[in-house]
PDB file of C-alpha atoms in Angstrom:
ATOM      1  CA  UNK K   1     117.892  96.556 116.763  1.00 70.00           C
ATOM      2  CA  UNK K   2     114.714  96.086 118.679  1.00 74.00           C
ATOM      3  CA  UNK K   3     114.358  99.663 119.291  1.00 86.00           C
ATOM      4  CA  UNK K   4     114.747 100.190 115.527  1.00 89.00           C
ATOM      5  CA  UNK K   5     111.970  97.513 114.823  1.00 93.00           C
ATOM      6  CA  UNK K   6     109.317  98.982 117.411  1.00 92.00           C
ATOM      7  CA  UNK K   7     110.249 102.711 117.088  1.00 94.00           C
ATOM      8  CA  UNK K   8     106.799 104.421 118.093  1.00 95.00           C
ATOM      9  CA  UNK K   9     104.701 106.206 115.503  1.00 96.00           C
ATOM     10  CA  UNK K  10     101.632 108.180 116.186  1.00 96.00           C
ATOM     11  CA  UNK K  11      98.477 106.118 116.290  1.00 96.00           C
ATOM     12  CA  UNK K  12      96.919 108.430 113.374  1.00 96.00           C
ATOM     13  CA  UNK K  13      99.650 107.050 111.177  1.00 96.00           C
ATOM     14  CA  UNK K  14      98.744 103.699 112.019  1.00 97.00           C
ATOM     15  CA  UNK K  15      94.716 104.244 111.121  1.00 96.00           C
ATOM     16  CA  UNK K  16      95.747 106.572 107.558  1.00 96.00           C
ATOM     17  CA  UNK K  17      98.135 103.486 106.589  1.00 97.00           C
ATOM     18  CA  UNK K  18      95.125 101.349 107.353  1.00 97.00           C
ATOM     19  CA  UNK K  19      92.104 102.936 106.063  1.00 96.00           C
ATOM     20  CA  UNK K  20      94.421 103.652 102.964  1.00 97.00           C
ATOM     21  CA  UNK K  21      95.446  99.367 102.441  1.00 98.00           C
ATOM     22  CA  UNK K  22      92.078  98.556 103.000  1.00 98.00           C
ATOM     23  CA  UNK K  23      90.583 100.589 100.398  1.00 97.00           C
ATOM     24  CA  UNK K  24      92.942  99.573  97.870  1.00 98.00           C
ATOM     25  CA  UNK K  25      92.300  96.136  98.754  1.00 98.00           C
ATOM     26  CA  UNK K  26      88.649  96.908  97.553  1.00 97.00           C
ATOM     27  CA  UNK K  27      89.364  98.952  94.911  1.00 97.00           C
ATOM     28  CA  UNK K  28      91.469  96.386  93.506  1.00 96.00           C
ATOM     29  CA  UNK K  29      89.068  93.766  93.170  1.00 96.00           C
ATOM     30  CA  UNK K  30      86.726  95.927  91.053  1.00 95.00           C
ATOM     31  CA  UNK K  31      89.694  97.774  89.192  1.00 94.00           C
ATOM     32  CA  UNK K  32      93.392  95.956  89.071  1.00 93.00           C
ATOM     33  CA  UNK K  33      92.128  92.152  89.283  1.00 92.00           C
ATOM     34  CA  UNK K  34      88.631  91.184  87.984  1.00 92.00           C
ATOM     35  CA  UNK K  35      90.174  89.497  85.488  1.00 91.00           C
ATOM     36  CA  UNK K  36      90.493  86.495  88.545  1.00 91.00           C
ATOM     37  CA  UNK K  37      86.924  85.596  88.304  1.00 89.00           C
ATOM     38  CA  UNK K  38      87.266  84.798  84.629  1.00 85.00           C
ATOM     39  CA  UNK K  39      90.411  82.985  85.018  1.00 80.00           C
ATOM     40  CA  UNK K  40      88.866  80.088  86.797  1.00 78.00           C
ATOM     41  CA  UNK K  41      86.700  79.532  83.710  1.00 80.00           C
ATOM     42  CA  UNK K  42      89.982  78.153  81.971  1.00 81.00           C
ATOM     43  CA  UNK K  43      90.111  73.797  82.179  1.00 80.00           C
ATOM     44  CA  UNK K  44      91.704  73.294  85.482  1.00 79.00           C
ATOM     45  CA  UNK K  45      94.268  71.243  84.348  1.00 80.00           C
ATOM     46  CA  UNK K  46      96.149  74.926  83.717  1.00 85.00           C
ATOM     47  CA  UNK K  47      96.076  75.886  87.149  1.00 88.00           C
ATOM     48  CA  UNK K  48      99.666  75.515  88.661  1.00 89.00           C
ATOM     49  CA  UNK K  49      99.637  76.840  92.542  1.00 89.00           C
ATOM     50  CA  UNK K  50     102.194  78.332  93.988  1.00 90.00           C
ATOM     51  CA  UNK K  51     104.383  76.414  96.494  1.00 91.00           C
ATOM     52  CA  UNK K  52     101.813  77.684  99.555  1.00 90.00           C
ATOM     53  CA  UNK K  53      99.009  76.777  97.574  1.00 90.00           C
ATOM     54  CA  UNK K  54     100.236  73.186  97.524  1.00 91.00           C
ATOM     55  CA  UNK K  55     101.668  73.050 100.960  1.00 93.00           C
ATOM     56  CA  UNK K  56      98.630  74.073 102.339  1.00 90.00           C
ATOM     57  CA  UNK K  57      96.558  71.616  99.486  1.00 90.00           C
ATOM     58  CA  UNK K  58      94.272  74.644  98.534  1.00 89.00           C
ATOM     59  CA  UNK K  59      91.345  73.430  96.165  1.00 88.00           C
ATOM     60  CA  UNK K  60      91.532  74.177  92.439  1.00 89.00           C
ATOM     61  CA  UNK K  61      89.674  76.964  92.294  1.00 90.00           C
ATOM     62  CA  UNK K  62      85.863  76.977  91.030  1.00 89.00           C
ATOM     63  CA  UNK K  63      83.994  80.252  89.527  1.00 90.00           C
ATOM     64  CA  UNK K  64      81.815  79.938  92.880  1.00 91.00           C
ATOM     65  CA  UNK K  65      84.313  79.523  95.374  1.00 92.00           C
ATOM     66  CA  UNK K  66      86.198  82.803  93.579  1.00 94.00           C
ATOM     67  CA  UNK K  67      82.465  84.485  93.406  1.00 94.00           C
ATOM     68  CA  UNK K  68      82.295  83.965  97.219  1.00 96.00           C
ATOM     69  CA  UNK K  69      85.904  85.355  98.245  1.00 96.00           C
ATOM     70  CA  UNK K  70      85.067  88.578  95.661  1.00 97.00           C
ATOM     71  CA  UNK K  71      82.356  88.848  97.406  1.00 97.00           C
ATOM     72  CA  UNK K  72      83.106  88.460 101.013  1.00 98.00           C
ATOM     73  CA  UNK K  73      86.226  90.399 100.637  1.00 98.00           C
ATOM     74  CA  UNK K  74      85.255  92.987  99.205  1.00 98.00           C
ATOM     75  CA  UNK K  75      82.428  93.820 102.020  1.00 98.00           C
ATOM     76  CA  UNK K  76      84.970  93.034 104.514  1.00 98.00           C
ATOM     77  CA  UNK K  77      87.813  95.482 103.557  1.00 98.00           C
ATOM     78  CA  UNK K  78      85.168  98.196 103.337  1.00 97.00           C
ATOM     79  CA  UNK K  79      84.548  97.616 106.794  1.00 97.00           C
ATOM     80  CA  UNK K  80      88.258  97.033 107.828  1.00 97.00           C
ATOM     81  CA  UNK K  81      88.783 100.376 106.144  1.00 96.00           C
ATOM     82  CA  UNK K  82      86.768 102.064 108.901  1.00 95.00           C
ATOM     83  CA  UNK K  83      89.002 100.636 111.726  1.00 93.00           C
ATOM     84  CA  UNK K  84      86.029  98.764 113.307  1.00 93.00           C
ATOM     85  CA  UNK K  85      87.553  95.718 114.611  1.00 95.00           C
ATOM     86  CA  UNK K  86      90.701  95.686 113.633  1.00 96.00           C
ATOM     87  CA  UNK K  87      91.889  92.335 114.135  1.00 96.00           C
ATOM     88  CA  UNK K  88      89.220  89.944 113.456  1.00 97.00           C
ATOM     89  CA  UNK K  89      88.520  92.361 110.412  1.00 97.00           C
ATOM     90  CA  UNK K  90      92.529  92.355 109.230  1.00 97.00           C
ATOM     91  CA  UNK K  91      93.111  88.634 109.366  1.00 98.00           C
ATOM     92  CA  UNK K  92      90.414  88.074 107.470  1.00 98.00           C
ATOM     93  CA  UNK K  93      91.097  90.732 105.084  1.00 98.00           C
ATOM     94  CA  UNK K  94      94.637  88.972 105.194  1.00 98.00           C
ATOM     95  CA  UNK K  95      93.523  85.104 104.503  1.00 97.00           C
ATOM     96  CA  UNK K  96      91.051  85.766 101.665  1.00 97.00           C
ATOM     97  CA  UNK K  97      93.517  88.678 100.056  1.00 97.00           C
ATOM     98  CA  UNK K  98      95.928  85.811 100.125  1.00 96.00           C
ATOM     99  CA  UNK K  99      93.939  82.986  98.761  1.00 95.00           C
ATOM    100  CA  UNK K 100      93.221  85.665  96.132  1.00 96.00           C
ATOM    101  CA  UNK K 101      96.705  86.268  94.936  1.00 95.00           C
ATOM    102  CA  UNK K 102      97.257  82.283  95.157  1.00 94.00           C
ATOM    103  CA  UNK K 103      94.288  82.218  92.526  1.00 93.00           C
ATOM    104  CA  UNK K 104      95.367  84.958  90.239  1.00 93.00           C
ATOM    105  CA  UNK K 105      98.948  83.930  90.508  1.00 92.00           C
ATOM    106  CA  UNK K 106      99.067  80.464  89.846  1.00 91.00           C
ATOM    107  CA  UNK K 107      98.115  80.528  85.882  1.00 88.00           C
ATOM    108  CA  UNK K 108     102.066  80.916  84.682  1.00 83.00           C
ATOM    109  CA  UNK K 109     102.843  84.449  85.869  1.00 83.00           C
ATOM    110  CA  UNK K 110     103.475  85.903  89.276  1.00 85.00           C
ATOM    111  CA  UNK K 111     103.768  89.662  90.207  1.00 88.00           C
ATOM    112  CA  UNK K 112     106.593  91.295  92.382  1.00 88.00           C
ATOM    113  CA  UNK K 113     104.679  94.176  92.985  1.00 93.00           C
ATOM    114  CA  UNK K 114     101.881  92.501  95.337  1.00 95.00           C
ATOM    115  CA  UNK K 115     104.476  91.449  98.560  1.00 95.00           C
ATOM    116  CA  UNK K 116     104.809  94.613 100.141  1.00 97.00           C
ATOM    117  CA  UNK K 117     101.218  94.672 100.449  1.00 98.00           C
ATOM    118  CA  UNK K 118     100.439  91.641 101.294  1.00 97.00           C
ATOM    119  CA  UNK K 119     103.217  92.063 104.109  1.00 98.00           C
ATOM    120  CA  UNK K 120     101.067  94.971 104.954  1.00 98.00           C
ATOM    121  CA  UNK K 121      98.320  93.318 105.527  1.00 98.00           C
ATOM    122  CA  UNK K 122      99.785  90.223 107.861  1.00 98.00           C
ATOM    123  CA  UNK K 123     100.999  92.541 110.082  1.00 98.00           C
ATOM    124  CA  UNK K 124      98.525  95.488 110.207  1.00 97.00           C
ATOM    125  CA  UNK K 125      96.227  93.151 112.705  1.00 97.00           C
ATOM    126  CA  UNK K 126      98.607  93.084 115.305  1.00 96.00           C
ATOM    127  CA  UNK K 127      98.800  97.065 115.713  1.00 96.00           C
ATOM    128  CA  UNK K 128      95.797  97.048 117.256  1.00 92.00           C
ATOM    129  CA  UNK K 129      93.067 100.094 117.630  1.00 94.00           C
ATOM    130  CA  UNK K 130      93.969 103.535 116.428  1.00 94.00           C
ATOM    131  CA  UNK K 131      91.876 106.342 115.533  1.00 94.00           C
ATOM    132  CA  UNK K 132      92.677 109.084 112.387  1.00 93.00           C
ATOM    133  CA  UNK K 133      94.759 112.062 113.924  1.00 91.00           C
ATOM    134  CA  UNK K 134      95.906 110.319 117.377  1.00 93.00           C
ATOM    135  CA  UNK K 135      99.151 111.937 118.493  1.00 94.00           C
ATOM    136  CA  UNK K 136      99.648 109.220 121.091  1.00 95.00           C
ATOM    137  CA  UNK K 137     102.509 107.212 120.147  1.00 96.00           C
ATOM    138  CA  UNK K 138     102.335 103.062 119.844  1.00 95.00           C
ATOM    139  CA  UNK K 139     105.696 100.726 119.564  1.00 96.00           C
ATOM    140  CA  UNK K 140     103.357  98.095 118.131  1.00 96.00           C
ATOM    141  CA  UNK K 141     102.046 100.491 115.371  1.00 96.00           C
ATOM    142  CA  UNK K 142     105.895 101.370 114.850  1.00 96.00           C
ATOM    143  CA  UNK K 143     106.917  97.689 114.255  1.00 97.00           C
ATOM    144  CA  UNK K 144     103.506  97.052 111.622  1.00 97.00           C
ATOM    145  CA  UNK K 145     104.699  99.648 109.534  1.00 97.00           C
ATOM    146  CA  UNK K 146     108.638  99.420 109.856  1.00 97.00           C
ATOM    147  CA  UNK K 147     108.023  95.475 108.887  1.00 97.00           C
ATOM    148  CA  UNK K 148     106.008  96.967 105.953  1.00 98.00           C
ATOM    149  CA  UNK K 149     108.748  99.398 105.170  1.00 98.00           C
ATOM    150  CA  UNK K 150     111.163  96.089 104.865  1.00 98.00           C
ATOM    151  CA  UNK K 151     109.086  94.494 102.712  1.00 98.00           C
ATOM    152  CA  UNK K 152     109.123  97.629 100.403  1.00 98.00           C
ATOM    153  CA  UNK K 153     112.784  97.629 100.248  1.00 98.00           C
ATOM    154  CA  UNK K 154     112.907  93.705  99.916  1.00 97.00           C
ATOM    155  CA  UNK K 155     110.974  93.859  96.694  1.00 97.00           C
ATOM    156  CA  UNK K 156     113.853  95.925  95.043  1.00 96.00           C
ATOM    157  CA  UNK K 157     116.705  94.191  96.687  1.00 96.00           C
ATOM    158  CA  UNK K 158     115.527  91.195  95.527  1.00 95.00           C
ATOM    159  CA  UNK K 159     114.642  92.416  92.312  1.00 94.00           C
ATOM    160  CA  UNK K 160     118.252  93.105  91.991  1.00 94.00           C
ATOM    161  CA  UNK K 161     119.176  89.777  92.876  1.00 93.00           C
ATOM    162  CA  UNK K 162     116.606  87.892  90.791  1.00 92.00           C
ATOM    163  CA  UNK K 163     118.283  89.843  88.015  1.00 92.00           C
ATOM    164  CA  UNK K 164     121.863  89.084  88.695  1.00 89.00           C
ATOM    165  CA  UNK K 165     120.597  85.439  89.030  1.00 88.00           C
ATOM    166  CA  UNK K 166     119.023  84.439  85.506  1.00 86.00           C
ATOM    167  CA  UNK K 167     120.107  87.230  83.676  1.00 85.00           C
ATOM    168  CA  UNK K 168     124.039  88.446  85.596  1.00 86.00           C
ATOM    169  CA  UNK K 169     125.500  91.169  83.941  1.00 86.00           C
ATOM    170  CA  UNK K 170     124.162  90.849  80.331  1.00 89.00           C
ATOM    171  CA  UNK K 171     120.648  92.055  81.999  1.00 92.00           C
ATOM    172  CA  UNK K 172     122.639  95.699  82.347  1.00 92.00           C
ATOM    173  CA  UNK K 173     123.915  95.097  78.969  1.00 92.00           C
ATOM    174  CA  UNK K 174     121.206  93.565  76.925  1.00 91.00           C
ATOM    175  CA  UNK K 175     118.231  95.102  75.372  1.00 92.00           C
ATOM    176  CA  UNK K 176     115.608  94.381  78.314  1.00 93.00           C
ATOM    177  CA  UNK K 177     114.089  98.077  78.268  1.00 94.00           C
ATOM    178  CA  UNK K 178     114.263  98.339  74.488  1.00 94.00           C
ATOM    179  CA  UNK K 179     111.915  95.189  74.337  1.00 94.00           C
ATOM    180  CA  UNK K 180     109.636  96.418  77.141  1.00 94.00           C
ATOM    181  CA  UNK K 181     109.271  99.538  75.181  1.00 94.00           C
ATOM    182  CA  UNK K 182     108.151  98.047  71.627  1.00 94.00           C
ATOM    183  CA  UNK K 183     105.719  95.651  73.619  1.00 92.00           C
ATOM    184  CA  UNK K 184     104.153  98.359  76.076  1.00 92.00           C
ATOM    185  CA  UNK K 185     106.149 101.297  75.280  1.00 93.00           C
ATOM    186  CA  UNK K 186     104.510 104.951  75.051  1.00 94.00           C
ATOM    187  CA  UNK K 187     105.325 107.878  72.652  1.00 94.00           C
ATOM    188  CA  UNK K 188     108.250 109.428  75.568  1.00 94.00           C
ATOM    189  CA  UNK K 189     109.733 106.410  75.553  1.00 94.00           C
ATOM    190  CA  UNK K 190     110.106 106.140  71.780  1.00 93.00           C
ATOM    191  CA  UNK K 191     111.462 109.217  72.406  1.00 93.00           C
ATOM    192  CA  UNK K 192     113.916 108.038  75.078  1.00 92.00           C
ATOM    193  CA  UNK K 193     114.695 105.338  73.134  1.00 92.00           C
ATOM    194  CA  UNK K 194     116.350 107.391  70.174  1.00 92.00           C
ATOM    195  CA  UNK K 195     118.992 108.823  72.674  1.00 93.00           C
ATOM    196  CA  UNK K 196     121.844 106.582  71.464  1.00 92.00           C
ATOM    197  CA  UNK K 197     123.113 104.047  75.135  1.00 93.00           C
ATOM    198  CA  UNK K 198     120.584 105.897  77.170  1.00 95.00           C
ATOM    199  CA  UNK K 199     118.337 102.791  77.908  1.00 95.00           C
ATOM    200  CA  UNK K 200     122.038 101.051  78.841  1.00 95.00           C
ATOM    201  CA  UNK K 201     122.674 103.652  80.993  1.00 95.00           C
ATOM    202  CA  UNK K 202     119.231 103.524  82.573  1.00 95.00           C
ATOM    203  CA  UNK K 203     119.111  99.863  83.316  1.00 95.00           C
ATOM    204  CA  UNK K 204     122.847 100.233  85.275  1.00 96.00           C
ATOM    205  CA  UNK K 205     120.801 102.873  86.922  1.00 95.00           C
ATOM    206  CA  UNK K 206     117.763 100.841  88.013  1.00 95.00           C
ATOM    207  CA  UNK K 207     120.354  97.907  88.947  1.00 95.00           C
ATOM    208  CA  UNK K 208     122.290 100.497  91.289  1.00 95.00           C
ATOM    209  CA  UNK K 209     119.020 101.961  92.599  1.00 96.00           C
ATOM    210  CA  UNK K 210     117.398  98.356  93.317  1.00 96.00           C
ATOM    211  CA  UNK K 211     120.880  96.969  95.136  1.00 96.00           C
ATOM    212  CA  UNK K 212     121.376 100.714  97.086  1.00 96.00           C
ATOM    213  CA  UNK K 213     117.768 100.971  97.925  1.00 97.00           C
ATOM    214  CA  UNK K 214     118.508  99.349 101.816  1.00 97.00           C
ATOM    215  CA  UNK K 215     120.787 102.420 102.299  1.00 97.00           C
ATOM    216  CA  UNK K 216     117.163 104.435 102.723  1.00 97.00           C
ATOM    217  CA  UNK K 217     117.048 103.204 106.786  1.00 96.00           C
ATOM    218  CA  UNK K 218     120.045 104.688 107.563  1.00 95.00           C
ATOM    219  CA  UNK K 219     119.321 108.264 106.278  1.00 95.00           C
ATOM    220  CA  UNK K 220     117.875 110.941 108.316  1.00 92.00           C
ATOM    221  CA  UNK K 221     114.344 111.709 108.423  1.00 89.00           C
ATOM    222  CA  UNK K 222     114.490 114.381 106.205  1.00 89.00           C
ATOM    223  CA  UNK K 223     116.499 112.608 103.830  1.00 95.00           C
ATOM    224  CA  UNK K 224     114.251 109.226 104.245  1.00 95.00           C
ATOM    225  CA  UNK K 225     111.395 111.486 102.729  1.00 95.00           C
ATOM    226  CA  UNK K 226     113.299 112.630  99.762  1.00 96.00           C
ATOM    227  CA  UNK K 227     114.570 108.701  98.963  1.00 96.00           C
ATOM    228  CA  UNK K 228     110.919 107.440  99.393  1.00 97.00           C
ATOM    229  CA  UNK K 229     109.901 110.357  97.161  1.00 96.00           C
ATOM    230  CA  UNK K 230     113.160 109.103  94.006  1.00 96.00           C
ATOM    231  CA  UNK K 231     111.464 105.883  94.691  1.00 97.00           C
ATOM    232  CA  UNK K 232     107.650 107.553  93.661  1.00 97.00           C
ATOM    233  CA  UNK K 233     109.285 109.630  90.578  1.00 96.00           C
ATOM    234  CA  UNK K 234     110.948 106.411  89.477  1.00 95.00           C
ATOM    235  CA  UNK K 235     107.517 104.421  89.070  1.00 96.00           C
ATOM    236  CA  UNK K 236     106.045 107.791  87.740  1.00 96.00           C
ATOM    237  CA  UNK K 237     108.525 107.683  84.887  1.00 95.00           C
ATOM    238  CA  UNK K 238     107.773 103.492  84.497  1.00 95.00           C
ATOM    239  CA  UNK K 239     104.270 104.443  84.110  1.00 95.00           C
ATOM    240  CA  UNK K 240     104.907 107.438  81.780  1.00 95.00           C
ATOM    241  CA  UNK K 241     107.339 105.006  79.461  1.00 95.00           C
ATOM    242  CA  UNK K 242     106.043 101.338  79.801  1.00 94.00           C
ATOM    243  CA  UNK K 243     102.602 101.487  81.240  1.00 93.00           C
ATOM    244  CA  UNK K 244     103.707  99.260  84.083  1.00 91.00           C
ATOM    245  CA  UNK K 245     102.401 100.460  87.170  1.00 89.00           C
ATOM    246  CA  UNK K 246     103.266  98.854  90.785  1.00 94.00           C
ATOM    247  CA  UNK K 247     100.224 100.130  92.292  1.00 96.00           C
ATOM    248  CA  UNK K 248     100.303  97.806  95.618  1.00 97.00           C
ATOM    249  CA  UNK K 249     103.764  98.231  95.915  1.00 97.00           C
ATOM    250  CA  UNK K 250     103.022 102.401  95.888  1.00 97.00           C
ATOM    251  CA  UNK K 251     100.537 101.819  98.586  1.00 98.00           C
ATOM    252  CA  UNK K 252     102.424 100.001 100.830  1.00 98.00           C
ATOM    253  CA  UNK K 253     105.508 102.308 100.445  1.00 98.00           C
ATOM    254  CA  UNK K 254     103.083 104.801 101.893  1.00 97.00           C
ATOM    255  CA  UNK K 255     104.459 103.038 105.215  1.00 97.00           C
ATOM    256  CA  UNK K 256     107.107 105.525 104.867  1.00 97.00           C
ATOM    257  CA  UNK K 257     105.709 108.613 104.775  1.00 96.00           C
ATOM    258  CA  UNK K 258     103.862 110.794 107.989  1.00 95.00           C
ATOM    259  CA  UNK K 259     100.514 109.669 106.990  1.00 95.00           C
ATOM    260  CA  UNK K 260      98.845 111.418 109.867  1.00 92.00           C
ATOM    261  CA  UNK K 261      98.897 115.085 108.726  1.00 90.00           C
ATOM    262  CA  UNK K 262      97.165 113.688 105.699  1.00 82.00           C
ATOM    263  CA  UNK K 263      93.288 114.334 106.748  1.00 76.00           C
ATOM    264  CA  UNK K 264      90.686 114.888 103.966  1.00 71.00           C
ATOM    265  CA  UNK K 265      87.901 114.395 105.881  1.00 68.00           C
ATOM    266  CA  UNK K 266      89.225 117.486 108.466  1.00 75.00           C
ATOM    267  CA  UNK K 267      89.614 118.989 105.416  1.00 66.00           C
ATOM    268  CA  UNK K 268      86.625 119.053 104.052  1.00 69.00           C
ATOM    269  CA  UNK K 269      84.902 119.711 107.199  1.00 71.00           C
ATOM    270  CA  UNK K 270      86.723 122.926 107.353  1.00 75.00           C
ATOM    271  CA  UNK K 271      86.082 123.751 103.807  1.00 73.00           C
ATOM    272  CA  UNK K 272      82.073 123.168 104.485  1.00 75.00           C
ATOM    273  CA  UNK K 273      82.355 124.862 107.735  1.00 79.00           C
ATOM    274  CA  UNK K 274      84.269 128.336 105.835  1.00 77.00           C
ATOM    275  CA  UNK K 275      81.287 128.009 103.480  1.00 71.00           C
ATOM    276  CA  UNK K 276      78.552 128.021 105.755  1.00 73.00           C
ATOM    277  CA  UNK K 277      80.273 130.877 107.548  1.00 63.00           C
ATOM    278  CA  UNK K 278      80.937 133.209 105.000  1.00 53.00           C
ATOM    279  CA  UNK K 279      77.510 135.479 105.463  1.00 51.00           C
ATOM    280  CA  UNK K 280      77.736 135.514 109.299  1.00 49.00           C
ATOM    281  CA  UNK K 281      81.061 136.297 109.482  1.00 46.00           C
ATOM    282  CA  UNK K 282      80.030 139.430 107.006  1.00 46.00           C
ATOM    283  CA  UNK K 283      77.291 140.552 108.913  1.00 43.00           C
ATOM    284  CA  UNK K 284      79.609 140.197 112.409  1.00 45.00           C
ATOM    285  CA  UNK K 285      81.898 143.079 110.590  1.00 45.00           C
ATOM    286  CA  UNK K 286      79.264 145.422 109.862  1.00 45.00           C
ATOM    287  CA  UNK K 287      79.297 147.761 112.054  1.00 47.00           C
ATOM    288  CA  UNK K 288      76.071 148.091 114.517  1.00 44.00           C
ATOM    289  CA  UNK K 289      73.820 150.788 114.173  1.00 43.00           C
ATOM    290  CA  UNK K 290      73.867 152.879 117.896  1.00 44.00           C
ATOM    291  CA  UNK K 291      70.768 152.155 120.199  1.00 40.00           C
ATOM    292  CA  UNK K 292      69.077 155.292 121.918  1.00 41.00           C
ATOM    293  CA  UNK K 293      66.936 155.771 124.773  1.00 43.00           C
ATOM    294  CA  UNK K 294      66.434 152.922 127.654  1.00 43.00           C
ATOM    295  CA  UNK K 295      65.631 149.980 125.793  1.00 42.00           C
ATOM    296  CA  UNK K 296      67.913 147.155 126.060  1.00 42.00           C
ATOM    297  CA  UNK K 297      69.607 146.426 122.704  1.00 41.00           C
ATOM    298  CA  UNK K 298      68.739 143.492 120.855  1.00 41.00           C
ATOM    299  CA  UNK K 299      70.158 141.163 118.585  1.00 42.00           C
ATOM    300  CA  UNK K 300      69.913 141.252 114.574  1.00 41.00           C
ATOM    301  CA  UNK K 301      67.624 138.358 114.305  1.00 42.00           C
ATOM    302  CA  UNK K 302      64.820 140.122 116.037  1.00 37.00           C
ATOM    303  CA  UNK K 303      65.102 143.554 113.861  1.00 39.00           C
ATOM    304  CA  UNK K 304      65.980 146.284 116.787  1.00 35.00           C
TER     305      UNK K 304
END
């Protein structure tokens, strides 16, 4: 089991997973969540925190103590992103990410989607440094992202569970996609929808899918990849139907996948470097034109 927990992963994965968390981290401050500045303009009588919010008696928050964690935050996952520092940079990443879901979550609504990523982020500190394209293999890198492969799975486990629990078997049975589709629903799922028991069929489906979704650790590598890439198609199709999109929960599930032979920068390095060559590597075909008598020959650049 410990083996399993600590199985070594290059250190490249470890700094793509970790450039990639950060920068959603910033990117969803500006583009998933502003609304959490303007929530704290609501009488604070209608914040509610959640149970670590009140165990660890968190102030009610203020628009300038929110303006400050946007703020700070935001510069610091920028920097995280870059691998500088990776532990004083993650934990704080970690702490002010945190206080920021406690904030946006603690209005009457709390999101599944977020607890892969924030699992993500408690335990990316402790991998220590890696650099982009690494081969070298690290045991602590392995356990960061298996722990934030677990969480992945945990959010549909217990999805299933949370379902069986208020809802049993009359969640399968009942009309819970039909309503999600004529509050949020798009113009395919209408379509969907007119396919007499399909959406029955298709919540049975997502309740055998949560509940078998552990089964994805024992599969073989190969295999792992094509499970983790189901589990992308089946948000793809959420998004396409009811507009709901689990974007933290995509990012961490990136945890899965070989993240290392994923290089854009490389890439576009190459790409500038091809472009810049194209002329010389012309001219280096064409033929040279035979030098006579006792001069040495010279190179192009001078003329002959």
């Amino acid at each position: 089991m410990t083996g399993w927990l600590t199985e070594a992963v290059p250190r490249g994965r470890v700094a793509a997973f970790r450039t990639l968390v950060y920068l959603f981290v910033a990117a969803d401050l500006v583009v998933f969540t502003p609304w959490v500045r303007s929530r704290v303009d609501v009488p604070g009588d209608l914040y509610r925190p959640l149970f670590i919010g009140r165990l660890l008696s968190l102030p009610t928050p203020n628009s300038a103590l929110v303006a400050v964690i946007f703020w700070v935050l935001l510069a610091l996952a920028l920097l995280a992103a870059t691998g500088r520092a990776p532990r004083l940079l993650g934990w704080a990443v970690f702490a002010l990410y945190f206080e920021w879901m406690i904030v946006a979550m603690s209005y009457g609504k709390v999101d599944h989607d977020r607890f892969g990523l924030l699992v993500a982020l408690a335990v990316l500190p402790t991998a220590g440094r890696a650099r982009h394209g690494d081969p070298t293999r690290s045991e602590a890198g392995g356990w960061a992202l298996r722990v934030a492969q677990i969480a992945v799975i945990c959010t549909y486990f217990l999805a299933a569970w949370a379902k069986f629990r208020f809802g049993g078997l009359d969640w399968a049975t009942g009309s819970v996609l039909a309503r999600a589709i004529i509050r949020r629903g798009t113009e395919l799922a209408d379509l969907i929808a007119q396919v007499p028991h399909l959406l029955i069929v298709a919540q049975f489906g997502i309740l055998a899918f949560e509940l078998l979704s552990p089964l994805v650790f024992v599969l073989p590598q190969r295999w792992r990849l094509a499970a983790v890439g189901f589990f992308y198609s089946f948000h793809l199709v959420t998004i396409a139907t009811i507009t709901i999109s689990f974007a933290p929960h995509l990012v961490a599930m990136t945890s899965f996948l070989p993240l290392e032979k994923v290089r854009p920068v490389v890439w576009a390095r190459r790409l500038l470097t091809r472009g810049r060559g194209t002329p010389d590597s012309g001219a280096a075909s064409t033929p040279a034109t035979p030098l006579t008598g006792p001069e040495p020959a010279v190179g192009p650049a001078t003329g002959g």
